[in-house]
PDB file of C-alpha atoms and ligand atoms in Angstrom:
ATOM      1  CA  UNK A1280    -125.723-176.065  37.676  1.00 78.00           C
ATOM      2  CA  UNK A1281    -126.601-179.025  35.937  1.00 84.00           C
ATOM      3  CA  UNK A1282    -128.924-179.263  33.030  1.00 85.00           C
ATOM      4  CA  UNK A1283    -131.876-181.762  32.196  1.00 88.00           C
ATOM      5  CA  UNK A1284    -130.465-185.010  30.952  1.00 89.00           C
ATOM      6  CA  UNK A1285    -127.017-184.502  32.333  1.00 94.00           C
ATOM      7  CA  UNK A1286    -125.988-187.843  33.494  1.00 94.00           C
ATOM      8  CA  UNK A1287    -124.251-188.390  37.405  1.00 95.00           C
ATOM      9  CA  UNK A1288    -120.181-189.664  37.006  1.00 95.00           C
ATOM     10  CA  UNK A1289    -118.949-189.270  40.281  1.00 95.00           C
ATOM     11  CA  UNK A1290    -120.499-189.151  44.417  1.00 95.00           C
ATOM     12  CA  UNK A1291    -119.793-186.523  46.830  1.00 96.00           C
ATOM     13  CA  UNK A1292    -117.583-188.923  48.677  1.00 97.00           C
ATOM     14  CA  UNK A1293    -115.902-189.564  45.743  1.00 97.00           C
ATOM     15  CA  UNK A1294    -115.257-185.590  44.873  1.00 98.00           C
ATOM     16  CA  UNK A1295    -114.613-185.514  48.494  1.00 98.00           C
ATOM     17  CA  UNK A1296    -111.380-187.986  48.526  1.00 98.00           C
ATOM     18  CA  UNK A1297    -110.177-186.963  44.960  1.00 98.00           C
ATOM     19  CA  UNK A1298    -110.050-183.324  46.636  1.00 98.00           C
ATOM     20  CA  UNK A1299    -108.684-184.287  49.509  1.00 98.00           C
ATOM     21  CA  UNK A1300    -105.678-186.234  47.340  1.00 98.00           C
ATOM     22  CA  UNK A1301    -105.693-183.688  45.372  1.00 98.00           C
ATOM     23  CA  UNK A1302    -104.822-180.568  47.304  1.00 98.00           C
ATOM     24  CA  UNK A1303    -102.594-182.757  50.295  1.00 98.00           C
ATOM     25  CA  UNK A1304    -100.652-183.588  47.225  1.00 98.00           C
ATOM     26  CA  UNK A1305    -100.237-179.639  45.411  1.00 98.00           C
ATOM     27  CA  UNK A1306     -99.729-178.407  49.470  1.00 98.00           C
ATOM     28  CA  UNK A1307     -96.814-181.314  49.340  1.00 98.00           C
ATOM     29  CA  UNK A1308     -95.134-179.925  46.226  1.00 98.00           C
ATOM     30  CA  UNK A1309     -95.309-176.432  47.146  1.00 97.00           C
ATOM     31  CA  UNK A1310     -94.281-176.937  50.840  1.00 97.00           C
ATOM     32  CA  UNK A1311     -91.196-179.932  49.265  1.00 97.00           C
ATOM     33  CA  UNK A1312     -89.659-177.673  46.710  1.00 97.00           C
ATOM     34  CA  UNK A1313     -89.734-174.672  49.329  1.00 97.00           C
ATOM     35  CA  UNK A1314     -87.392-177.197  51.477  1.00 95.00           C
ATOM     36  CA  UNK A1315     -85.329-178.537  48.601  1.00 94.00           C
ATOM     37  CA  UNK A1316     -84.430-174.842  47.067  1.00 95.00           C
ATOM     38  CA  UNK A1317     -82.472-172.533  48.892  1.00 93.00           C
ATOM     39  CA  UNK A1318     -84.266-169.929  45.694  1.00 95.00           C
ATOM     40  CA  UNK A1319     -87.639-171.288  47.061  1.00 95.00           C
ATOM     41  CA  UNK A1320     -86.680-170.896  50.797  1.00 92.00           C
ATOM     42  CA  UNK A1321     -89.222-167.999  50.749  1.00 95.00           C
ATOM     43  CA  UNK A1322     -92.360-170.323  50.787  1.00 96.00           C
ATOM     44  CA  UNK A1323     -91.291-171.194  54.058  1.00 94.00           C
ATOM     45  CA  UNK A1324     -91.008-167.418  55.176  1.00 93.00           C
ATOM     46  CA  UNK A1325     -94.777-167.031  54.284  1.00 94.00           C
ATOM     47  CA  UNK A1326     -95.402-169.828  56.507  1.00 93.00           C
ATOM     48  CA  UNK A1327     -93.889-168.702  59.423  1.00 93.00           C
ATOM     49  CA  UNK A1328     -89.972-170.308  59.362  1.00 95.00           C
ATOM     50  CA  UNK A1329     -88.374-173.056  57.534  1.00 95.00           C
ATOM     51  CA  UNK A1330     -89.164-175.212  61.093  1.00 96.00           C
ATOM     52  CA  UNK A1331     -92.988-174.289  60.092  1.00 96.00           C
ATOM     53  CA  UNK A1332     -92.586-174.938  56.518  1.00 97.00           C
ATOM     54  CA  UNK A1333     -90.975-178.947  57.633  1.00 97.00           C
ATOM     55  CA  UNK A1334     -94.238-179.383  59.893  1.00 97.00           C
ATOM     56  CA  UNK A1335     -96.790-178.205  57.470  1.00 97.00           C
ATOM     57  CA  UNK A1336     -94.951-181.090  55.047  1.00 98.00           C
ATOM     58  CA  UNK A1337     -95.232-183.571  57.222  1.00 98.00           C
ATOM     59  CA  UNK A1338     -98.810-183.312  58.540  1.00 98.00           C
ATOM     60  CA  UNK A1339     -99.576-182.826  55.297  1.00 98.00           C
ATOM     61  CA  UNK A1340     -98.367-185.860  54.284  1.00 98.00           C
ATOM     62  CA  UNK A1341    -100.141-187.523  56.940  1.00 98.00           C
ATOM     63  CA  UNK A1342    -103.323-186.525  54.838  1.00 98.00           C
ATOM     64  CA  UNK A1343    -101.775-187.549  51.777  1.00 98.00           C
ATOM     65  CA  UNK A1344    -101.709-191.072  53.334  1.00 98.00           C
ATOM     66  CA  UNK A1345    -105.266-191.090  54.383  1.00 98.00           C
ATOM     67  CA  UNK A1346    -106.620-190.119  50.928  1.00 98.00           C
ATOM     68  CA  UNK A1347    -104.324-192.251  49.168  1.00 98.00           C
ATOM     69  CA  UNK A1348    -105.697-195.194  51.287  1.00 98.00           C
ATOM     70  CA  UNK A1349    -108.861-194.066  50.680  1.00 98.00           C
ATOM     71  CA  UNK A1350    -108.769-193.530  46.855  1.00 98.00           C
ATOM     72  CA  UNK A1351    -106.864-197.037  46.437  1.00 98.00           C
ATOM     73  CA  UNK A1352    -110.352-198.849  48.037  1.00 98.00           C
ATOM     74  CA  UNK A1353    -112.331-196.041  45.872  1.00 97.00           C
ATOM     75  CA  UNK A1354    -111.179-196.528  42.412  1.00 97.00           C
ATOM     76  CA  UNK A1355    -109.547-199.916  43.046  1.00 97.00           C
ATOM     77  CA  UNK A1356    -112.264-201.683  41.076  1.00 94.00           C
ATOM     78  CA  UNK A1357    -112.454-199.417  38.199  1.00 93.00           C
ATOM     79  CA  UNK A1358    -109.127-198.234  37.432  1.00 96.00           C
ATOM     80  CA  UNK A1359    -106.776-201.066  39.186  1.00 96.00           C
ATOM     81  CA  UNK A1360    -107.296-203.585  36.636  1.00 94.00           C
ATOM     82  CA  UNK A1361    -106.868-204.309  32.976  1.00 95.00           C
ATOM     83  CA  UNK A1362    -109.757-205.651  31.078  1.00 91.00           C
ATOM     84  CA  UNK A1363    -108.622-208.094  28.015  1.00 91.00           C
ATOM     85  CA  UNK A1364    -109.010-207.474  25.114  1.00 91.00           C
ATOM     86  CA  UNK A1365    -110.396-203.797  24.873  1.00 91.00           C
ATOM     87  CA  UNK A1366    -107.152-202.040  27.286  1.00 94.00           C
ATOM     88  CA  UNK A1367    -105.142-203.823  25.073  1.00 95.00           C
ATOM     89  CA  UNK A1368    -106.233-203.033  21.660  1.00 94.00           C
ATOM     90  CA  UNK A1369    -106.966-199.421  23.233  1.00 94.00           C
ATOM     91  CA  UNK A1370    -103.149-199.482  23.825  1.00 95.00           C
ATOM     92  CA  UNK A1371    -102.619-200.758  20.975  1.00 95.00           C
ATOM     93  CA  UNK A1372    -104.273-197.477  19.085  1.00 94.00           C
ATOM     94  CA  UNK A1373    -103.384-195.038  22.225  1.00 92.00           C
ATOM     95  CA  UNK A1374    -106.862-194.139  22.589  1.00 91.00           C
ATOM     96  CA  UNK A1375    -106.786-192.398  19.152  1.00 91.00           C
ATOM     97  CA  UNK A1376    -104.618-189.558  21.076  1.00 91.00           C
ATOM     98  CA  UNK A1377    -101.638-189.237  19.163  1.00 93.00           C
ATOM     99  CA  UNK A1378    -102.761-190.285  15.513  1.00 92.00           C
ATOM    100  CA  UNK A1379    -106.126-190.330  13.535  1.00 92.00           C
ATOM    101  CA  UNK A1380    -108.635-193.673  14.657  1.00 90.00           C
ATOM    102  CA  UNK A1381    -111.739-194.318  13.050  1.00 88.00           C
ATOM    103  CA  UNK A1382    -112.909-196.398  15.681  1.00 87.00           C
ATOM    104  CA  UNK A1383    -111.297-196.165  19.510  1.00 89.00           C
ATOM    105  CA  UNK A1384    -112.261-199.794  20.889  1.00 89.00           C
ATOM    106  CA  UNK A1385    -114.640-199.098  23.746  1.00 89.00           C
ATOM    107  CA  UNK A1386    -113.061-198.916  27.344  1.00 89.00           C
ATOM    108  CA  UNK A1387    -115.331-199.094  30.838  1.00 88.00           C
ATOM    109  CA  UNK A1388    -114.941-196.325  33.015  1.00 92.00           C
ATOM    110  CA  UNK A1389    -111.310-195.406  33.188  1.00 94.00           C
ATOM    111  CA  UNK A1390    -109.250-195.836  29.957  1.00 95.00           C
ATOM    112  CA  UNK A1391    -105.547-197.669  30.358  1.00 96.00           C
ATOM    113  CA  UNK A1392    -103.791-194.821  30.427  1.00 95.00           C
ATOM    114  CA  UNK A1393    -106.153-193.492  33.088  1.00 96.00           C
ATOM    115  CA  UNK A1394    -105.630-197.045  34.748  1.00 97.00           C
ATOM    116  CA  UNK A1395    -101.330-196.715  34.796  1.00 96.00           C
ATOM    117  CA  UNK A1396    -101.991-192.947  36.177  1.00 97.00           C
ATOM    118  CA  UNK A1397    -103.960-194.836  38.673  1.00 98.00           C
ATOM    119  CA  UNK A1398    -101.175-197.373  39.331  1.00 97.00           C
ATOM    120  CA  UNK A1399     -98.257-194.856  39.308  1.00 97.00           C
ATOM    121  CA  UNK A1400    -100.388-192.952  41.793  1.00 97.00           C
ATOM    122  CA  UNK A1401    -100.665-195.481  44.260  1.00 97.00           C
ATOM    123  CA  UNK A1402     -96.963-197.047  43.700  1.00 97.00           C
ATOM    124  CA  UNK A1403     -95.401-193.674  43.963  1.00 97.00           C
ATOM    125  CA  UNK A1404     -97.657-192.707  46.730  1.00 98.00           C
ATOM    126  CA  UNK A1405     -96.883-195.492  48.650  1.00 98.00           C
ATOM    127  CA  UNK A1406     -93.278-194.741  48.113  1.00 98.00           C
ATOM    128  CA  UNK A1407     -93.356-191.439  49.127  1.00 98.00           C
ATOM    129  CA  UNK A1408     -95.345-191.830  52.154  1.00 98.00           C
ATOM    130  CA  UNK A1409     -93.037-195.127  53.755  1.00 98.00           C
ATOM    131  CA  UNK A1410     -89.993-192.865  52.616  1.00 98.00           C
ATOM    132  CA  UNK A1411     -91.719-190.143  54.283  1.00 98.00           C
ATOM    133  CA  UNK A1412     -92.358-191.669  57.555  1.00 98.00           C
ATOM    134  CA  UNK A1413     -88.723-193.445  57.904  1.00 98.00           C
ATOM    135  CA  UNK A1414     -86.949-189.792  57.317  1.00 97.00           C
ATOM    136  CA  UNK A1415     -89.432-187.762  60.260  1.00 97.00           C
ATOM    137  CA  UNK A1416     -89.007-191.302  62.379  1.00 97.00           C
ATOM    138  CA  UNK A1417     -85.683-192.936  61.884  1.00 95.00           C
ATOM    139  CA  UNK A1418     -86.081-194.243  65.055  1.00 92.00           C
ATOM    140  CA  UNK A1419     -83.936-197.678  65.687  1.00 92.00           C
ATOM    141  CA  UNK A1420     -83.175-197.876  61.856  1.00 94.00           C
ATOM    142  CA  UNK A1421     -79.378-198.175  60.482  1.00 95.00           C
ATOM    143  CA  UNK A1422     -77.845-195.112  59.404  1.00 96.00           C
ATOM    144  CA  UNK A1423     -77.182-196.350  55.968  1.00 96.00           C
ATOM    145  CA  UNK A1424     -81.527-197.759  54.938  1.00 96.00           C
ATOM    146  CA  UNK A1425     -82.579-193.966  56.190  1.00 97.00           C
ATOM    147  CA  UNK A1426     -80.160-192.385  54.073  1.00 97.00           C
ATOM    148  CA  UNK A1427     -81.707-194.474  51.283  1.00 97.00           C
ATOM    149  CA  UNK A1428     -85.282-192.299  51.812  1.00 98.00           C
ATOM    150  CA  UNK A1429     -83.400-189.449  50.654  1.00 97.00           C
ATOM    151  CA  UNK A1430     -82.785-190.062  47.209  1.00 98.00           C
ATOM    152  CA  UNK A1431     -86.033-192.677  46.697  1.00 98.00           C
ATOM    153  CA  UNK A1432     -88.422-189.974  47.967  1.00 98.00           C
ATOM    154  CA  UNK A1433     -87.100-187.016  45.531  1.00 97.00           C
ATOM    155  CA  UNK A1434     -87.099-189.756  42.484  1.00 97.00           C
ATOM    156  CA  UNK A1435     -90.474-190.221  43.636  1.00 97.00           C
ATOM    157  CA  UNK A1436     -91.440-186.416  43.345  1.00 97.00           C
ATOM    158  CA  UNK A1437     -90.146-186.066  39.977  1.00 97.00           C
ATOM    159  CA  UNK A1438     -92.150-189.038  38.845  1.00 96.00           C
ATOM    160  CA  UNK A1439     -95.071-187.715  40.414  1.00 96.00           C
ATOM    161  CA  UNK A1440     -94.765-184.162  39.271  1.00 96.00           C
ATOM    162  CA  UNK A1441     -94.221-185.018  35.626  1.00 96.00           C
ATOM    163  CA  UNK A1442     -97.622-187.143  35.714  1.00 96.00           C
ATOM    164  CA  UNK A1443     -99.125-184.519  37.469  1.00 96.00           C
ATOM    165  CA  UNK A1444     -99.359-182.106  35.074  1.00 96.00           C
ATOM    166  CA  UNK A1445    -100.083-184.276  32.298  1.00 96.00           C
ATOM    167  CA  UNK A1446    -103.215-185.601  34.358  1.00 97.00           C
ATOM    168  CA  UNK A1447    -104.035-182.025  35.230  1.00 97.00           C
ATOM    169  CA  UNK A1448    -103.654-181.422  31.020  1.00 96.00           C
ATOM    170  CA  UNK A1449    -106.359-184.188  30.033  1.00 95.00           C
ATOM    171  CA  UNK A1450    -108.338-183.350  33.072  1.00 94.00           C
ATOM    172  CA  UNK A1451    -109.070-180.142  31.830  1.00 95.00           C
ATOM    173  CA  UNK A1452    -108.485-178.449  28.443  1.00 95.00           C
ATOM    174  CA  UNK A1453    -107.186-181.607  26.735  1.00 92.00           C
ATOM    175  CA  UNK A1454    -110.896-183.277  27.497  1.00 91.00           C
ATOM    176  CA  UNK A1455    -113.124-180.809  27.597  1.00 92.00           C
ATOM    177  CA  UNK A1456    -116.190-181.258  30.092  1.00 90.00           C
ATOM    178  CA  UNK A1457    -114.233-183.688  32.047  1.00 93.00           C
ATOM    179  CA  UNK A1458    -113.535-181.628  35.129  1.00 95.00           C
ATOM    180  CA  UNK A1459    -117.039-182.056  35.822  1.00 93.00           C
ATOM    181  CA  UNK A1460    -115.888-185.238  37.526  1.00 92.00           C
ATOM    182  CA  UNK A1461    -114.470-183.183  40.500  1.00 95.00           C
ATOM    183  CA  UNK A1462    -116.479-180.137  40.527  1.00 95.00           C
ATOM    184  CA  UNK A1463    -120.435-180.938  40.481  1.00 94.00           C
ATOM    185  CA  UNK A1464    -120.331-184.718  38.990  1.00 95.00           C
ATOM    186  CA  UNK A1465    -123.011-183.920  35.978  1.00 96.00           C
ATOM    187  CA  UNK A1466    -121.439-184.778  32.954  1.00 95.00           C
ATOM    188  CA  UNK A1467    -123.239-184.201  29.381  1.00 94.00           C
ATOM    189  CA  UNK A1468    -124.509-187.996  28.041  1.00 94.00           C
ATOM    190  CA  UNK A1469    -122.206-187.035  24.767  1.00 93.00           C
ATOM    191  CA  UNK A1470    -119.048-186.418  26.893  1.00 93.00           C
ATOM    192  CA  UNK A1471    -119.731-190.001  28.192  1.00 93.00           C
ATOM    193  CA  UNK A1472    -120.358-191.824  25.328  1.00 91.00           C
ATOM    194  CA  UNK A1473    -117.402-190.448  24.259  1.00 89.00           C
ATOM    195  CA  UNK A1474    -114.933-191.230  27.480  1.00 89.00           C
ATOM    196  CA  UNK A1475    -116.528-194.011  28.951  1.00 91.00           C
ATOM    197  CA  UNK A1476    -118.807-195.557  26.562  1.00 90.00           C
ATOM    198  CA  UNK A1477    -118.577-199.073  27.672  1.00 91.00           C
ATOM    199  CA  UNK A1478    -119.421-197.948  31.233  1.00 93.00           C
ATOM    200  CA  UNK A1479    -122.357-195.858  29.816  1.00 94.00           C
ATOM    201  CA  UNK A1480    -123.711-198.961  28.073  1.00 93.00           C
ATOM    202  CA  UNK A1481    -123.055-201.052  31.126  1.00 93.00           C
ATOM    203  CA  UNK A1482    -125.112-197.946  33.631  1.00 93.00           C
ATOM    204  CA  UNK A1483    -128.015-197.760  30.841  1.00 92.00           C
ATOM    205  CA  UNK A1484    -128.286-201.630  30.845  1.00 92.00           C
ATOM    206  CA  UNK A1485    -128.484-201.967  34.630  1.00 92.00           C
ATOM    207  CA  UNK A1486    -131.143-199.262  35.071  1.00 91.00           C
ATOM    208  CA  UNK A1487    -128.326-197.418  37.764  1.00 90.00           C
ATOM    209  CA  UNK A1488    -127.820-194.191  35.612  1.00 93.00           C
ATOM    210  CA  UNK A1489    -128.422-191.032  37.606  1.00 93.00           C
ATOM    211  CA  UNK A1490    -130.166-188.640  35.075  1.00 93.00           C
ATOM    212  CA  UNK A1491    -130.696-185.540  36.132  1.00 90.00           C
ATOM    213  CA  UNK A1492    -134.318-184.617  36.291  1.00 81.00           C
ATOM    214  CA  UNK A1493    -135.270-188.412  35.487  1.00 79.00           C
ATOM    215  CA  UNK A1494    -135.849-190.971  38.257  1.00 74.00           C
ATOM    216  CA  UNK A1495    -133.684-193.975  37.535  1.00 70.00           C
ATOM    217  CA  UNK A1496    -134.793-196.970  36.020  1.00 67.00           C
ATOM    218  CA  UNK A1497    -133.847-199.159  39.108  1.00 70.00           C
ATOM    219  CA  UNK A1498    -135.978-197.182  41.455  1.00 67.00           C
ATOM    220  CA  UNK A1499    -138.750-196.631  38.932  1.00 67.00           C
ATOM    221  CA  UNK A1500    -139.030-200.252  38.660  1.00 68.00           C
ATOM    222  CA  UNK A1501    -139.499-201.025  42.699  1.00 64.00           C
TER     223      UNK A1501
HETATM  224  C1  LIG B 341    -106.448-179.968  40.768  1.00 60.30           C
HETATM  225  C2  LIG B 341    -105.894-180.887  40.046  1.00 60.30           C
HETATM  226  C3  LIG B 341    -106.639-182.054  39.463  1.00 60.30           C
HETATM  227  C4  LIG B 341    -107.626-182.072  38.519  1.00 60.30           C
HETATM  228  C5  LIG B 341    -108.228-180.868  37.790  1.00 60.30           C
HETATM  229  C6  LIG B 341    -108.022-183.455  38.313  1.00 60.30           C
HETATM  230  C7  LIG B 341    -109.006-183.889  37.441  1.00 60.30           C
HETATM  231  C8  LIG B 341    -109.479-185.181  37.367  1.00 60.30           C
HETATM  232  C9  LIG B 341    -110.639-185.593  36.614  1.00 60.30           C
HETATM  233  C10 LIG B 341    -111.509-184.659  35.817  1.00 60.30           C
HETATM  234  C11 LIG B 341    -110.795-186.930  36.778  1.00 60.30           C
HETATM  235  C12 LIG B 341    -111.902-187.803  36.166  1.00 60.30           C
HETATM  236  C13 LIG B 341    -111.469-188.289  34.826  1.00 60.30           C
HETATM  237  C14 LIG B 341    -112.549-189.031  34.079  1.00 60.30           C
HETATM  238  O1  LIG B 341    -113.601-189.372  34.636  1.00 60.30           O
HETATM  239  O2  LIG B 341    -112.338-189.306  32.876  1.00 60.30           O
HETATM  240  C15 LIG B 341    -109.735-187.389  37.630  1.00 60.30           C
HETATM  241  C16 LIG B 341    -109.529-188.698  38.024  1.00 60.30           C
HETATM  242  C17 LIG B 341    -108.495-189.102  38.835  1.00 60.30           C
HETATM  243  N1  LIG B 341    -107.576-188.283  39.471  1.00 60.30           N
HETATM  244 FE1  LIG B 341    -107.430-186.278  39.334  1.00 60.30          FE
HETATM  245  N2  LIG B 341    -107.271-184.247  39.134  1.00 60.30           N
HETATM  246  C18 LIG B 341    -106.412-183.437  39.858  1.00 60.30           C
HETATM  247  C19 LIG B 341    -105.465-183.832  40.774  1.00 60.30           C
HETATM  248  C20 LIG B 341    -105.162-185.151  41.049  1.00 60.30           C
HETATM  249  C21 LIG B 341    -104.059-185.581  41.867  1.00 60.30           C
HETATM  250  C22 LIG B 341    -103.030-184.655  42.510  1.00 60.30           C
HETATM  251  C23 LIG B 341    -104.095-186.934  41.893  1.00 60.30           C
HETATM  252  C24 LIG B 341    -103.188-187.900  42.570  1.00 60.30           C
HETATM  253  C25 LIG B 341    -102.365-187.615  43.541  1.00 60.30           C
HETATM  254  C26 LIG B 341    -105.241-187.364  41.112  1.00 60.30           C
HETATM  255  C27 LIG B 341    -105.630-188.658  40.936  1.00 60.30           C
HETATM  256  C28 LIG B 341    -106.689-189.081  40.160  1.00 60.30           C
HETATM  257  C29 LIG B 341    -107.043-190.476  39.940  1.00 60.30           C
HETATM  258  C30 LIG B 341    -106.278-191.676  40.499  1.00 60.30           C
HETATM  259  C31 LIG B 341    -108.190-190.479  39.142  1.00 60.30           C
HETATM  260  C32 LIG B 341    -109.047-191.682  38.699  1.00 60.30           C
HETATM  261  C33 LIG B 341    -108.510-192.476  37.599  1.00 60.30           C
HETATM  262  C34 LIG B 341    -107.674-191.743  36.608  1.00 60.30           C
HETATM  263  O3  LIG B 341    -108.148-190.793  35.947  1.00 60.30           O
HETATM  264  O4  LIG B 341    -106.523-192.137  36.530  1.00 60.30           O
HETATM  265  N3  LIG B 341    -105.877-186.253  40.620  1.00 60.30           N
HETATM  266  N4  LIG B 341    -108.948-186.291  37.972  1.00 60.30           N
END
């Protein structure tokens, strides 16, 4: 539950597609490496049959597609482009991450290294869902392009796993209070100020902060 003052960082719609990404693309993994282990072959026992297993992966991927679609229109404008100078000098310091900054230059809502996740997501993505398609529908295609899928969509897997897990890291227990974002939305004002303070700034100026138990100052205003 949220507390008084707690500020609003992400819409149900919002939660809604990063699940929905989120979960097609852990169902994906699970459901992939059960058809590209013979040791792993088992996943596809508990799911009826490796026949089963190839279906669930596919469909699945079909879902992938849709939230990837929608999440490139959804964070697009936040997380799609670099703002000069501040991602740069940002870069320049990595965030204050991997060695002691006095002061992190302040980024808008996503940081750059939030921003390339962003990019690798959608690039990768993409990849994985054209490769995707070609391999279940090879129809009318030369021999040698769909053999191509093969090796481009398992490069694309082991690109996506590895970031994966480090988003999942600083998603969780390497920033704490930031899995807020995809399980209620509240976030504490300190956690923000922190993360995103240029985006705080930029909500507090523009009266369109959601406070919780405070009316906002745009609609207090009408
Ligand atoms: C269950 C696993 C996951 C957790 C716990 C998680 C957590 C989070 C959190 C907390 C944020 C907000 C960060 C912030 O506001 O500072 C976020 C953003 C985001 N997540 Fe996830 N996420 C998960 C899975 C995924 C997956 C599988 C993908 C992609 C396929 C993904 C793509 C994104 C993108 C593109 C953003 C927005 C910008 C960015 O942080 O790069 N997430 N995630």
């Amino acid at each position: 539950m949220p507390e008084k003052g707690m500020i609003k960082v992400t819409d149900g719609f919002e939660r809604i597609v990063h699940w929905m990404l989120a979960g097609s693309c852990i169902l994906l993994f699970i459901t992939g490496l059960g058809m590209m282990y013979r040791e792993l072959n088992f996943i596809g026992n508990l799911m009826g049959g490796l026949v089963a297993l190839k279906y669930v992966h596919n469909f699945t991927g079909l879902l992938f597609i849709v939230s990837l679609v929608l999440a490139a229109r959804m964070w697009w404008h936040e997380a799609g482009k670099f703002s000069m100078p501040e991602d740069l000098e940002w870069m320049m310091c990595a965030g204050g991450y991997l060695w002691h900054v006095e002061k992190v230059p302040e980024i808008g809502k996503y940081n750059p290294g939030q921003k390339m996740f962003f990019l690798t997501v959608i690039g990768c993505g993409a990849l994985m869902g054209v490769t995707g398609l070609v391999m279940w529908f090879p129809v009318g295609l030369s021999l040698g392009f769909v053999r191509w899928m093969y090796p481009l969509h398992a490069l694309g897997f082991v690109v996506f796993f590895a970031f994966f897990f480090v988003h999942l890291y600083l998603g969780t227990i390497g920033n704490p209070g930031t899995v807020m974002a995809m399980i209620d939305g509240w976030a504490t004002k300190a956690w923000a100020k922190k993360q995103h303070p240029k985006w705080l700034k930029e909500m507090e100026e523009s009266g369109k902060l959601e406070v919780y138990g405070e009316e906002t100052k745009e609609a207090a205003s009408h």
